[in-house]
XYZ file of C-alpha atoms in Angstrom:
731
model
C -25.640 3.449 -26.767
C -28.563 4.983 -28.306
C -29.494 4.723 -32.390
C -27.540 8.332 -32.835
C -25.986 9.875 -30.495
C -24.771 13.871 -30.407
C -21.315 13.827 -31.650
C -18.991 16.575 -30.786
C -16.969 17.512 -34.246
C -13.262 17.450 -33.841
C -11.126 19.912 -35.114
C -9.059 17.434 -36.562
C -11.831 17.166 -39.425
C -11.661 20.496 -40.321
C -9.579 22.235 -42.906
C -6.366 23.028 -40.416
C -5.678 19.371 -40.497
C -6.152 18.798 -44.351
C -5.126 21.489 -46.132
C -2.056 22.539 -44.482
C -0.637 26.109 -43.548
C -2.718 28.648 -44.336
C -1.213 31.439 -46.454
C -1.863 35.142 -47.852
C -3.915 37.141 -45.275
C -2.932 35.467 -42.320
C 0.625 36.874 -42.506
C 0.823 40.648 -41.698
C 3.862 41.088 -43.846
C 2.116 39.929 -46.382
C -0.685 42.060 -46.117
C 2.011 45.199 -46.352
C 3.652 43.908 -49.243
C 0.700 43.387 -51.181
C -0.439 46.801 -50.370
C 2.704 48.247 -51.825
C 2.474 46.000 -54.953
C 0.875 46.765 -58.146
C -2.888 46.796 -59.300
C -4.910 43.716 -57.973
C -7.135 41.540 -60.532
C -10.723 42.051 -59.475
C -13.761 39.751 -59.555
C -17.411 40.340 -58.620
C -19.395 37.987 -56.432
C -22.154 38.859 -53.605
C -21.432 38.542 -50.037
C -22.710 35.727 -48.046
C -21.867 36.973 -44.375
C -25.256 38.271 -43.663
C -28.387 37.825 -45.844
C -28.065 41.263 -47.077
C -26.224 40.130 -49.817
C -24.080 43.010 -50.584
C -22.792 42.684 -54.012
C -18.653 42.858 -53.699
C -15.411 42.701 -55.258
C -12.438 40.552 -54.489
C -9.375 41.829 -54.941
C -6.191 38.967 -55.682
C -2.640 40.295 -55.925
C -0.475 37.541 -57.613
C -2.927 34.847 -56.431
C -3.499 35.747 -52.913
C -6.246 37.180 -52.010
C -5.820 40.888 -50.334
C -9.082 42.658 -49.768
C -12.861 42.820 -50.321
C -14.708 45.858 -50.670
C -17.927 46.553 -51.508
C -19.141 47.465 -55.549
C -19.756 51.115 -55.866
C -23.183 51.212 -57.628
C -24.955 48.363 -55.835
C -28.057 49.908 -53.819
C -27.119 47.355 -50.870
C -24.125 48.756 -49.629
C -23.100 51.757 -52.210
C -19.541 50.814 -52.535
C -18.712 49.949 -48.688
C -18.958 46.612 -47.080
C -20.082 46.167 -43.187
C -17.547 45.090 -40.725
C -18.545 41.286 -41.343
C -18.510 41.997 -44.907
C -14.692 42.718 -45.204
C -14.183 39.846 -43.054
C -15.062 37.412 -45.679
C -11.415 36.230 -46.170
C -11.734 34.790 -42.499
C -14.530 32.524 -43.621
C -12.643 30.860 -46.383
C -9.246 30.577 -44.526
C -11.239 29.516 -40.915
C -9.112 26.608 -39.732
C -12.152 24.649 -38.554
C -14.300 24.999 -41.742
C -15.568 21.682 -43.266
C -13.737 20.118 -46.159
C -14.537 16.689 -46.195
C -17.302 14.613 -46.504
C -18.407 12.961 -43.197
C -20.564 9.751 -42.104
C -21.760 8.666 -38.783
C -20.176 4.990 -37.908
C -20.572 2.778 -34.980
C -16.870 2.080 -33.296
C -15.820 0.715 -30.078
C -19.292 0.876 -28.993
C -19.720 4.427 -29.444
C -19.953 6.461 -32.434
C -17.896 8.763 -34.502
C -17.613 10.765 -37.652
C -15.514 9.291 -40.633
C -14.102 11.229 -43.919
C -15.540 9.624 -46.424
C -15.494 9.987 -50.507
C -18.612 12.312 -51.881
C -19.620 9.110 -53.777
C -20.035 7.203 -50.115
C -21.700 10.457 -48.823
C -24.110 11.262 -51.579
C -24.748 7.361 -51.981
C -25.543 7.157 -48.274
C -28.116 9.863 -48.423
C -29.809 9.100 -51.763
C -30.490 5.266 -50.815
C -31.770 6.477 -47.311
C -34.064 9.236 -49.105
C -35.364 6.460 -51.420
C -36.009 4.121 -49.008
C -38.444 6.827 -47.062
C -40.085 7.710 -50.081
C -40.629 3.618 -50.586
C -41.440 3.097 -47.090
C -43.722 6.037 -46.225
C -43.739 8.435 -49.109
C -41.514 11.362 -50.615
C -43.493 13.525 -48.425
C -42.468 12.379 -45.401
C -39.024 14.219 -46.185
C -38.793 17.546 -44.459
C -35.505 20.490 -44.960
C -34.978 23.804 -43.263
C -32.793 25.928 -44.910
C -31.221 29.529 -44.983
C -29.687 31.817 -47.096
C -29.198 32.147 -51.244
C -28.071 28.521 -51.420
C -31.132 26.987 -50.415
C -32.939 27.708 -53.664
C -30.956 24.485 -55.112
C -31.995 22.281 -52.195
C -35.867 23.829 -52.356
C -36.074 22.583 -55.928
C -34.489 19.060 -55.337
C -36.996 18.578 -52.511
C -39.756 19.970 -54.632
C -39.115 17.526 -57.467
C -38.457 14.633 -55.242
C -42.214 15.010 -54.273
C -42.448 16.983 -51.021
C -43.054 20.668 -50.312
C -41.875 20.369 -46.566
C -39.047 22.970 -46.847
C -39.475 25.547 -44.062
C -36.855 28.457 -43.319
C -36.182 29.550 -39.816
C -36.727 33.077 -41.094
C -40.412 32.814 -40.828
C -41.017 31.123 -37.757
C -38.138 32.697 -35.668
C -37.946 35.810 -37.348
C -39.866 37.972 -39.392
C -43.128 35.868 -40.077
C -45.191 37.660 -37.819
C -44.387 41.302 -39.110
C -45.012 40.123 -42.370
C -48.321 38.440 -41.547
C -49.704 41.445 -39.529
C -48.652 44.005 -43.070
C -50.260 41.506 -45.635
C -53.444 41.360 -43.199
C -53.120 45.092 -43.428
C -52.332 46.168 -46.546
C -52.219 43.095 -48.545
C -48.441 42.656 -49.049
C -45.708 42.087 -46.358
C -42.557 43.894 -45.621
C -39.665 43.391 -48.553
C -36.419 42.392 -47.485
C -34.643 44.836 -47.822
C -37.087 47.064 -45.959
C -38.833 49.294 -48.390
C -38.720 52.032 -46.104
C -37.597 55.583 -47.642
C -35.970 57.055 -44.639
C -33.200 59.106 -46.765
C -36.426 61.177 -47.441
C -38.239 60.935 -44.096
C -39.104 63.597 -41.756
C -39.646 61.246 -38.789
C -38.857 57.647 -38.266
C -40.170 55.175 -35.458
C -38.057 52.474 -34.538
C -39.995 49.958 -32.276
C -36.927 47.539 -31.271
C -35.294 48.103 -34.050
C -31.303 48.391 -33.581
C -30.344 49.839 -36.620
C -26.463 50.589 -36.206
C -26.001 47.173 -34.571
C -27.675 44.526 -36.607
C -25.643 46.794 -39.626
C -27.913 46.226 -42.510
C -26.109 47.945 -44.866
C -28.263 50.016 -46.962
C -30.983 50.497 -43.823
C -27.975 51.898 -41.901
C -26.765 54.479 -44.876
C -30.429 55.843 -45.041
C -30.909 56.172 -41.594
C -27.851 58.442 -41.128
C -29.579 60.387 -43.981
C -32.546 60.627 -42.500
C -30.485 62.170 -38.712
C -28.312 64.309 -41.622
C -31.343 65.377 -42.621
C -32.893 66.572 -39.159
C -35.020 63.959 -39.187
C -36.943 63.096 -35.676
C -36.276 59.842 -34.409
C -38.306 57.959 -31.670
C -36.993 55.182 -30.216
C -38.905 52.671 -28.082
C -36.539 50.519 -26.453
C -36.065 48.897 -22.769
C -31.988 49.514 -23.882
C -30.642 52.878 -24.808
C -29.445 51.391 -28.262
C -26.827 52.922 -30.507
C -30.412 54.543 -32.349
C -31.698 55.490 -29.243
C -28.424 57.753 -28.850
C -29.390 59.577 -32.004
C -33.106 59.916 -31.237
C -35.020 62.982 -30.266
C -37.059 60.897 -27.955
C -35.939 57.648 -26.092
C -38.925 55.525 -24.770
C -37.827 53.119 -22.266
C -40.615 50.905 -22.525
C -41.387 48.114 -19.877
C -40.808 44.950 -21.853
C -44.085 43.438 -23.394
C -45.958 46.358 -23.235
C -45.378 47.236 -27.282
C -49.032 46.956 -28.046
C -50.283 49.351 -25.290
C -47.868 52.204 -26.604
C -48.878 51.686 -29.938
C -52.799 51.832 -29.098
C -52.441 54.923 -27.271
C -50.306 56.649 -30.147
C -53.361 55.332 -32.574
C -56.073 56.866 -29.870
C -54.479 60.242 -29.723
C -54.111 60.090 -33.389
C -57.564 59.715 -34.000
C -59.181 61.451 -31.043
C -57.421 64.577 -31.771
C -58.153 63.861 -35.660
C -54.457 64.296 -36.805
C -54.999 62.074 -39.508
C -56.029 62.885 -43.239
C -59.818 62.928 -43.186
C -59.624 62.139 -47.144
C -57.024 59.508 -47.390
C -59.074 57.582 -44.615
C -61.947 57.739 -46.337
C -60.780 56.703 -49.703
C -58.235 54.176 -48.593
C -59.043 52.409 -45.367
C -61.631 49.962 -44.052
C -62.853 49.745 -40.797
C -62.054 53.436 -39.693
C -65.750 53.327 -37.719
C -64.927 50.099 -35.763
C -61.330 51.242 -35.039
C -62.591 54.362 -33.551
C -64.927 53.007 -31.541
C -62.308 49.924 -30.382
C -59.505 52.629 -29.427
C -61.532 55.349 -27.068
C -60.565 53.337 -23.784
C -56.905 53.308 -24.788
C -55.806 56.634 -23.417
C -52.367 57.873 -22.945
C -52.878 57.746 -19.157
C -54.349 53.912 -19.878
C -51.087 53.199 -21.660
C -48.918 54.978 -18.729
C -49.972 52.481 -16.587
C -49.033 49.417 -18.634
C -45.566 50.983 -20.707
C -44.333 53.365 -17.739
C -44.072 56.045 -20.504
C -45.455 59.401 -19.471
C -48.759 60.268 -20.811
C -47.446 63.887 -22.091
C -44.568 62.106 -23.897
C -46.998 59.182 -25.556
C -49.250 62.419 -26.670
C -46.041 64.509 -27.938
C -44.649 61.806 -30.090
C -47.934 61.054 -31.264
C -48.478 64.555 -32.318
C -44.784 64.373 -33.725
C -45.720 61.958 -36.002
C -48.848 63.277 -37.482
C -47.250 66.448 -38.039
C -44.638 64.988 -40.312
C -47.428 62.320 -42.387
C -46.877 60.898 -44.629
C -42.963 61.409 -44.475
C -43.047 58.756 -41.453
C -41.128 55.628 -41.275
C -42.798 53.352 -39.117
C -40.076 50.500 -38.874
C -41.397 47.390 -39.409
C -37.977 45.980 -37.840
C -37.110 42.141 -37.886
C -36.906 39.271 -35.412
C -40.447 39.963 -34.641
C -40.878 37.019 -32.679
C -41.418 38.306 -29.180
C -44.126 37.607 -26.806
C -46.565 35.533 -28.703
C -49.003 38.057 -30.069
C -46.606 39.546 -32.438
C -48.730 39.114 -35.657
C -51.153 41.775 -33.551
C -47.954 43.761 -32.605
C -47.576 44.012 -36.059
C -50.755 44.738 -37.158
C -51.031 47.490 -34.305
C -47.641 48.867 -36.123
C -49.104 48.452 -39.735
C -52.517 50.324 -38.421
C -50.762 53.160 -36.906
C -48.772 53.644 -40.577
C -52.173 53.248 -42.536
C -53.590 55.882 -40.437
C -50.604 58.239 -41.189
C -50.868 57.269 -44.879
C -47.210 56.232 -44.956
C -47.722 52.990 -47.636
C -46.528 54.312 -51.019
C -45.643 57.754 -49.613
C -42.298 59.931 -50.370
C -40.366 59.297 -47.133
C -42.746 56.308 -45.938
C -42.515 53.014 -47.688
C -42.003 53.330 -51.005
C -43.268 50.591 -53.813
C -40.637 47.822 -54.034
C -40.103 46.134 -57.534
C -37.713 43.806 -58.752
C -36.218 42.431 -62.001
C -38.726 39.620 -63.942
C -36.219 37.092 -64.272
C -37.483 33.938 -65.396
C -36.933 30.627 -64.007
C -34.858 28.184 -65.898
C -37.067 25.705 -67.673
C -37.687 22.342 -65.953
C -40.531 19.793 -65.545
C -43.478 21.116 -63.281
C -42.796 19.582 -59.491
C -45.244 16.497 -58.580
C -48.150 16.964 -56.685
C -47.003 15.977 -53.076
C -49.184 13.609 -51.376
C -49.704 15.681 -48.180
C -48.071 18.977 -47.698
C -47.014 21.299 -44.512
C -50.114 23.153 -44.554
C -52.012 19.546 -43.201
C -49.951 19.970 -40.050
C -49.553 23.462 -39.788
C -52.935 25.031 -40.879
C -54.944 23.201 -38.199
C -52.762 24.904 -35.512
C -52.091 28.505 -37.241
C -54.737 28.832 -39.607
C -53.140 31.718 -41.143
C -49.527 30.693 -41.176
C -48.512 31.781 -44.671
C -45.040 29.310 -45.169
C -43.970 25.704 -43.294
C -43.468 26.701 -39.782
C -40.272 24.995 -38.433
C -41.420 24.427 -35.062
C -44.192 22.453 -36.107
C -42.044 20.255 -38.308
C -39.294 19.489 -35.408
C -42.181 19.074 -33.170
C -43.662 16.593 -35.402
C -40.232 14.867 -35.898
C -39.778 14.549 -31.815
C -42.654 12.497 -31.428
C -43.143 8.741 -31.152
C -44.681 8.284 -34.485
C -43.870 11.424 -36.650
C -45.258 12.376 -39.896
C -41.959 13.123 -41.008
C -39.193 10.368 -41.717
C -36.074 12.369 -42.713
C -34.754 15.766 -41.950
C -32.213 17.817 -44.915
C -30.648 20.398 -43.106
C -28.888 23.599 -45.373
C -26.916 26.359 -43.657
C -28.664 26.650 -40.535
C -27.626 25.934 -37.025
C -31.184 24.731 -35.446
C -29.861 24.755 -31.897
C -29.169 28.388 -32.080
C -31.248 29.224 -34.098
C -34.767 27.638 -32.549
C -35.853 27.676 -28.760
C -35.609 23.948 -27.012
C -34.004 22.676 -30.352
C -31.391 20.691 -28.676
C -33.713 18.587 -26.545
C -36.356 18.354 -29.970
C -33.285 17.212 -32.350
C -31.625 15.059 -29.571
C -35.441 13.221 -29.476
C -36.051 13.606 -33.254
C -32.742 11.696 -33.751
C -34.234 8.406 -32.419
C -36.950 8.187 -34.738
C -35.922 9.515 -38.224
C -34.426 7.424 -40.884
C -32.015 10.396 -42.036
C -30.803 13.970 -40.669
C -28.287 15.175 -43.257
C -26.477 18.652 -43.031
C -25.073 20.791 -45.589
C -22.902 23.511 -44.021
C -19.572 25.348 -44.157
C -18.661 25.213 -40.904
C -18.951 22.226 -38.126
C -21.676 23.637 -36.075
C -24.172 22.166 -33.305
C -26.418 21.135 -35.895
C -23.758 18.800 -37.480
C -23.551 17.280 -33.902
C -26.779 15.316 -34.717
C -26.145 14.413 -38.811
C -25.745 10.920 -40.017
C -23.884 12.473 -42.976
C -22.236 15.946 -43.122
C -21.784 17.426 -47.078
C -19.275 20.309 -46.464
C -20.531 23.543 -48.434
C -17.803 25.599 -50.019
C -18.128 29.252 -48.739
C -19.855 32.089 -51.203
C -16.132 32.513 -52.417
C -15.793 29.554 -53.983
C -19.370 28.877 -55.601
C -22.172 30.166 -58.085
C -25.638 31.022 -56.552
C -28.758 32.330 -57.872
C -28.727 36.024 -59.020
C -29.411 38.393 -56.219
C -33.333 39.660 -57.427
C -34.769 41.058 -54.516
C -37.432 43.686 -54.263
C -35.819 47.364 -54.337
C -35.925 51.290 -54.887
C -34.268 50.538 -58.147
C -34.513 47.181 -59.338
C -31.467 45.310 -60.526
C -29.308 42.081 -60.026
C -26.005 40.980 -58.827
C -24.498 37.727 -59.775
C -22.478 35.639 -57.116
C -19.676 33.684 -58.766
C -16.592 31.982 -57.424
C -13.556 34.495 -56.934
C -10.863 31.901 -55.164
C -10.043 28.022 -55.848
C -12.115 25.536 -53.715
C -10.348 24.515 -50.499
C -10.379 20.940 -49.840
C -12.731 18.517 -51.077
C -16.026 20.805 -50.077
C -18.723 21.433 -53.169
C -20.761 23.971 -54.195
C -24.552 23.758 -52.868
C -25.957 23.414 -56.410
C -23.665 20.646 -57.038
C -24.602 18.826 -53.965
C -28.362 19.101 -55.175
C -27.749 18.080 -58.341
C -25.735 14.855 -57.591
C -28.318 13.794 -55.354
C -30.878 14.796 -58.160
C -29.339 11.945 -60.409
C -28.883 9.416 -57.798
C -32.803 9.828 -57.189
C -33.575 9.558 -60.799
C -34.620 13.476 -60.903
C -32.021 14.563 -63.562
C -34.464 16.130 -65.512
C -34.840 18.829 -63.055
C -31.052 19.480 -63.250
C -30.561 19.485 -67.113
C -27.247 21.469 -67.115
C -23.648 20.279 -66.079
C -22.272 23.675 -64.424
C -24.872 26.260 -62.742
C -23.072 29.047 -64.715
C -25.536 27.513 -68.080
C -28.713 28.406 -65.721
C -27.596 31.749 -64.613
C -26.653 32.438 -68.430
C -29.654 31.753 -69.587
C -31.491 33.606 -67.421
C -29.372 36.723 -68.115
C -29.683 36.259 -71.558
C -33.529 36.164 -71.127
C -33.400 39.775 -69.455
C -30.904 41.443 -72.283
C -27.626 40.350 -70.385
C -25.243 37.450 -70.029
C -23.213 35.807 -67.579
C -20.072 37.385 -69.073
C -21.333 40.919 -68.832
C -22.283 40.368 -65.160
C -18.721 38.920 -64.321
C -17.648 42.219 -65.385
C -20.075 44.537 -64.114
C -21.285 42.585 -60.839
C -24.638 44.350 -60.436
C -26.918 45.250 -63.275
C -29.681 48.222 -63.065
C -33.011 48.141 -65.082
C -35.737 51.082 -65.744
C -38.398 50.769 -63.022
C -41.560 49.703 -64.605
C -44.106 51.114 -62.513
C -44.230 54.217 -60.197
C -42.117 54.410 -57.073
C -44.786 56.143 -54.903
C -48.498 56.686 -55.188
C -49.599 60.395 -56.764
C -50.398 62.324 -54.052
C -54.387 62.517 -53.560
C -54.584 60.272 -56.225
C -55.918 56.406 -56.474
C -54.163 53.993 -54.221
C -54.976 50.164 -54.472
C -54.013 47.094 -52.259
C -54.324 43.361 -52.503
C -56.426 42.968 -49.494
C -59.715 41.273 -49.958
C -61.569 44.931 -50.002
C -58.520 46.718 -51.873
C -57.849 49.191 -49.060
C -56.002 49.577 -46.089
C -57.754 47.051 -43.499
C -57.661 48.818 -40.124
C -60.094 46.404 -39.110
C -59.796 42.777 -40.389
C -62.593 40.381 -41.302
C -59.853 37.862 -42.545
C -58.736 37.755 -38.568
C -62.453 37.870 -37.467
C -63.401 35.029 -40.127
C -60.391 33.074 -38.427
C -61.898 33.601 -35.072
C -58.971 36.022 -33.984
C -59.529 39.623 -33.025
C -59.904 41.767 -35.974
C -58.313 44.586 -34.122
C -54.988 44.291 -31.898
C -56.150 43.405 -28.083
C -53.170 44.103 -25.148
C -52.518 41.275 -23.484
C -50.491 41.483 -19.902
C -47.523 38.967 -20.112
C -45.994 37.112 -17.239
C -44.931 39.228 -14.518
C -41.194 39.294 -13.903
C -40.249 36.844 -10.461
C -38.738 38.242 -7.573
C -35.196 38.555 -7.770
C -35.286 37.851 -11.653
C -34.900 40.317 -14.798
C -36.464 40.496 -18.354
C -33.623 38.392 -20.690
C -33.284 40.755 -23.589
C -30.985 40.173 -26.253
C -29.949 41.598 -29.948
C -27.078 41.877 -32.499
C -23.808 43.488 -32.774
C -21.846 44.736 -35.855
C -19.487 42.383 -35.509
C -21.140 39.241 -35.820
C -23.970 37.526 -37.713
C -26.029 35.518 -35.661
C -24.220 32.178 -34.592
C -22.555 31.784 -37.630
C -19.380 33.895 -37.391
C -18.137 33.894 -33.705
C -15.325 31.358 -35.280
C -14.579 33.639 -37.661
C -10.713 34.229 -37.228
C -11.179 37.785 -38.148
C -14.228 38.489 -36.571
C -13.134 37.204 -33.241
C -10.611 39.495 -32.558
C -12.966 42.375 -32.883
C -15.749 40.278 -30.340
C -14.366 37.292 -28.785
C -17.429 37.068 -26.310
C -20.363 38.864 -25.501
C -21.319 40.603 -22.141
C -24.094 40.918 -20.264
C -25.621 44.188 -19.584
C -26.793 44.906 -16.173
C -27.909 47.912 -14.231
C -26.086 49.441 -11.417
C -29.137 49.113 -9.221
C -29.507 45.043 -9.977
C -25.454 44.904 -10.079
C -25.393 46.220 -6.471
C -28.240 44.264 -4.865
C -26.266 41.054 -6.020
C -22.469 42.482 -5.119
C -21.617 42.232 -8.891
C -19.156 44.503 -10.361
C -17.973 45.550 -13.806
C -15.811 42.847 -15.514
C -16.973 40.213 -13.445
C -17.592 36.771 -14.999
C -20.860 35.373 -13.683
C -23.490 32.624 -14.524
C -27.253 33.625 -15.715
C -29.543 31.120 -14.103
C -33.418 31.427 -16.081
C -36.768 30.877 -14.026
C -36.240 27.367 -15.129
C -33.084 26.581 -13.481
C -31.006 26.270 -16.913
C -27.601 27.630 -16.068
C -25.258 29.277 -18.460
C -21.906 29.569 -19.564
C -19.724 32.099 -17.712
C -20.108 35.332 -19.007
C -18.564 38.682 -18.559
C -20.775 41.730 -16.859
C -20.992 45.040 -18.254
C -22.427 47.540 -15.367
C -24.625 49.948 -17.385
C -27.485 52.322 -16.904
C -27.956 51.806 -20.743
C -30.648 49.139 -19.920
C -33.817 49.188 -17.493
C -33.350 48.206 -14.025
C -35.668 45.212 -14.606
C -34.020 44.041 -17.614
C -30.974 42.305 -18.711
C -29.102 42.397 -22.491
C -26.932 40.385 -24.231
C -25.902 39.941 -27.821
C -27.025 36.855 -29.451
C -25.091 34.070 -30.978
C -22.303 33.110 -28.391
C -21.868 30.234 -25.985
C -21.301 27.492 -29.034
C -21.321 23.841 -27.425
C -19.661 22.742 -30.964
C -16.098 21.523 -30.498
C -14.926 21.697 -33.575
C -15.467 25.918 -33.174
C -12.149 25.947 -31.461
C -12.146 29.499 -31.191
C -15.800 29.926 -30.403
C -16.439 27.251 -28.258
C -17.451 27.995 -24.784
C -16.664 31.628 -25.131
C -19.790 33.743 -23.781
C -23.260 32.969 -22.813
C -26.148 31.330 -25.547
C -29.381 33.304 -25.001
C -30.912 30.542 -26.647
C -30.343 28.326 -24.241
C -32.136 30.084 -21.649
C -35.326 30.413 -23.569
C -37.402 27.574 -22.245
C -40.695 29.136 -22.014
C -41.887 29.628 -25.544
C -45.670 30.534 -26.463
C -46.689 30.063 -30.068
C -48.406 33.164 -31.862
C -51.443 31.695 -32.303
C -52.166 33.370 -35.809
C -48.836 32.145 -37.290
C -46.833 29.990 -35.394
C -44.223 32.582 -34.334
C -41.596 31.295 -30.911
C -41.808 33.523 -28.969
C -38.685 34.407 -26.981
C -38.539 37.338 -25.167
C -40.489 36.556 -22.294
C -37.955 34.698 -20.132
C -36.336 35.647 -16.909
C -32.651 35.214 -15.486
C -31.287 35.967 -12.400
C -27.309 35.939 -11.608
C -24.883 33.357 -10.346
C -21.508 34.404 -9.030
C -19.030 31.650 -9.216
C -14.953 31.474 -9.636
C -14.713 31.422 -13.542
C -11.497 29.614 -12.669
């Protein structure tokens, strides 16, 4: 028996066995009666079904939850929640959700999880952390976290003496995008993105699936752009929903985005389609860019991308004619090929030439409310930092890199000795994570997991600390960079089910056991929220009534046309040529590199989102499961004919390294290129505790085995894998 076997969490430990029959929304007749009843009680909160964090209102009739709707004056949703947001009650009533602390124990020559008290679970966790600190140092503890509740655990670990707290959102999502834009404009892109699509004359989407990722306000303003007859240019190997709204769909060869961007920049410079006054006043390195870009003509780009030179010229001229009211959408999940910071740089250079930063119809200047942090002592200085491991490999990483931390934990003599994972399912999020976690599990002194559901990650845990859903807890105020600054309150609206607890409570209880009570000097997190609200002229009581509070802008929304512009780059200008990259030994201007060629009989593996699900977190939601119980693999008719595959068949996908997927149903369609397949991410769960999602569909993450890293910031490239097809009897 290994020291820490992977445990398949049994459904017997979910709420179905501990809470008894579900009530309320589970019965259609109850819904019908509630709809005919009198006014419901409404409570305010912030949705957590995805990271967009729309302000929401929970309607309760006679003590029974009825529905969840959007807050009308919230800029994130304007009163309309998305498919997932309206299914929040499905997460609350999920019969498989975690409702008791669990501890790994040895039994009969094997291991199992045993339900224990909170005291037992917290004492075990704190004792292990204290031992790591005593034997190795507090800096040898790392965490991987996601979502609003992560702030509580970040605060705990910084107080403990470590800064190695990583978010997969950096190295597995938007880190290359933000790094590329930061190197060009001196700041990254906000979340929500500060795209002014409702005022745009042209919107350029490069692999951005608006309408399918269902980022609420982005979809609304994209619809505004379409309604206003803005020209839409969609670059995607697949005919996406956005492509169906486009004036130009450029079905690009996978892996050649930089070539297209260089071709566009070539046209804009060669034909002098830029504003020379803007370029002279606000940019640095135009002469170097002009000399560099000359060979990258549309004819050259056609040979790489498969997009005709005439269409490259036509779309470049269209952008320039609409400038500066052009949104070159930065997208999300920007980890594709391993040169993704440079791909983002090419997008940012294009945007810089068009003068869209701070321009109406381009990127507005975002602002947030100046909410002060609750006063606590300064954090101790860690003996070592995440930078010590990361910057030697990826010198311009602006945040901890999850894959660097996990790679270290899998070594024979790791630097890190304990891992805390909060609300992120690493095996479905990080490529090659299951194998790395299996090795790390034999070397670490502690793996603690806090989550709402029994995901694949819980199978590697020593202790599971069940968090209650967002409908049952307080979290930090939502205070994002916005067009119109505002704050929103997440507050408990329904009673806690089982023995799950809010994240703030779990973090505070661990802090008390670790002797860090001075960093958590409150009894209830509501005290923190009330104090913060009072510093900005509000109160917790007011926020509970309004849900969202708006504040006047303190800075302009746009730069004054023709007026001075300032950027927080070293030069104070838009840096088309990056001295920072050159000094670090990287190309100061984006370089196109051909990626691995497609093997004979294999197809590019592309993946994306669906409006029914958030990553891999919602497939077990009983409401959303009904809308999309499994994913489909899109295969072009030419490939389907070659392999004798019919629409509706179940097949297995086999990648270039021989990894075989679960069965997945086929959709034969011309909406994908003949050299590519496409499927929705997040399916193919192996956690048996997820009774609905277990084994349904194919996991794209398991097929992503060749993973070069972006040399600038460490992002994991996940688009460079190929699959072929295996027909078997699904029975």
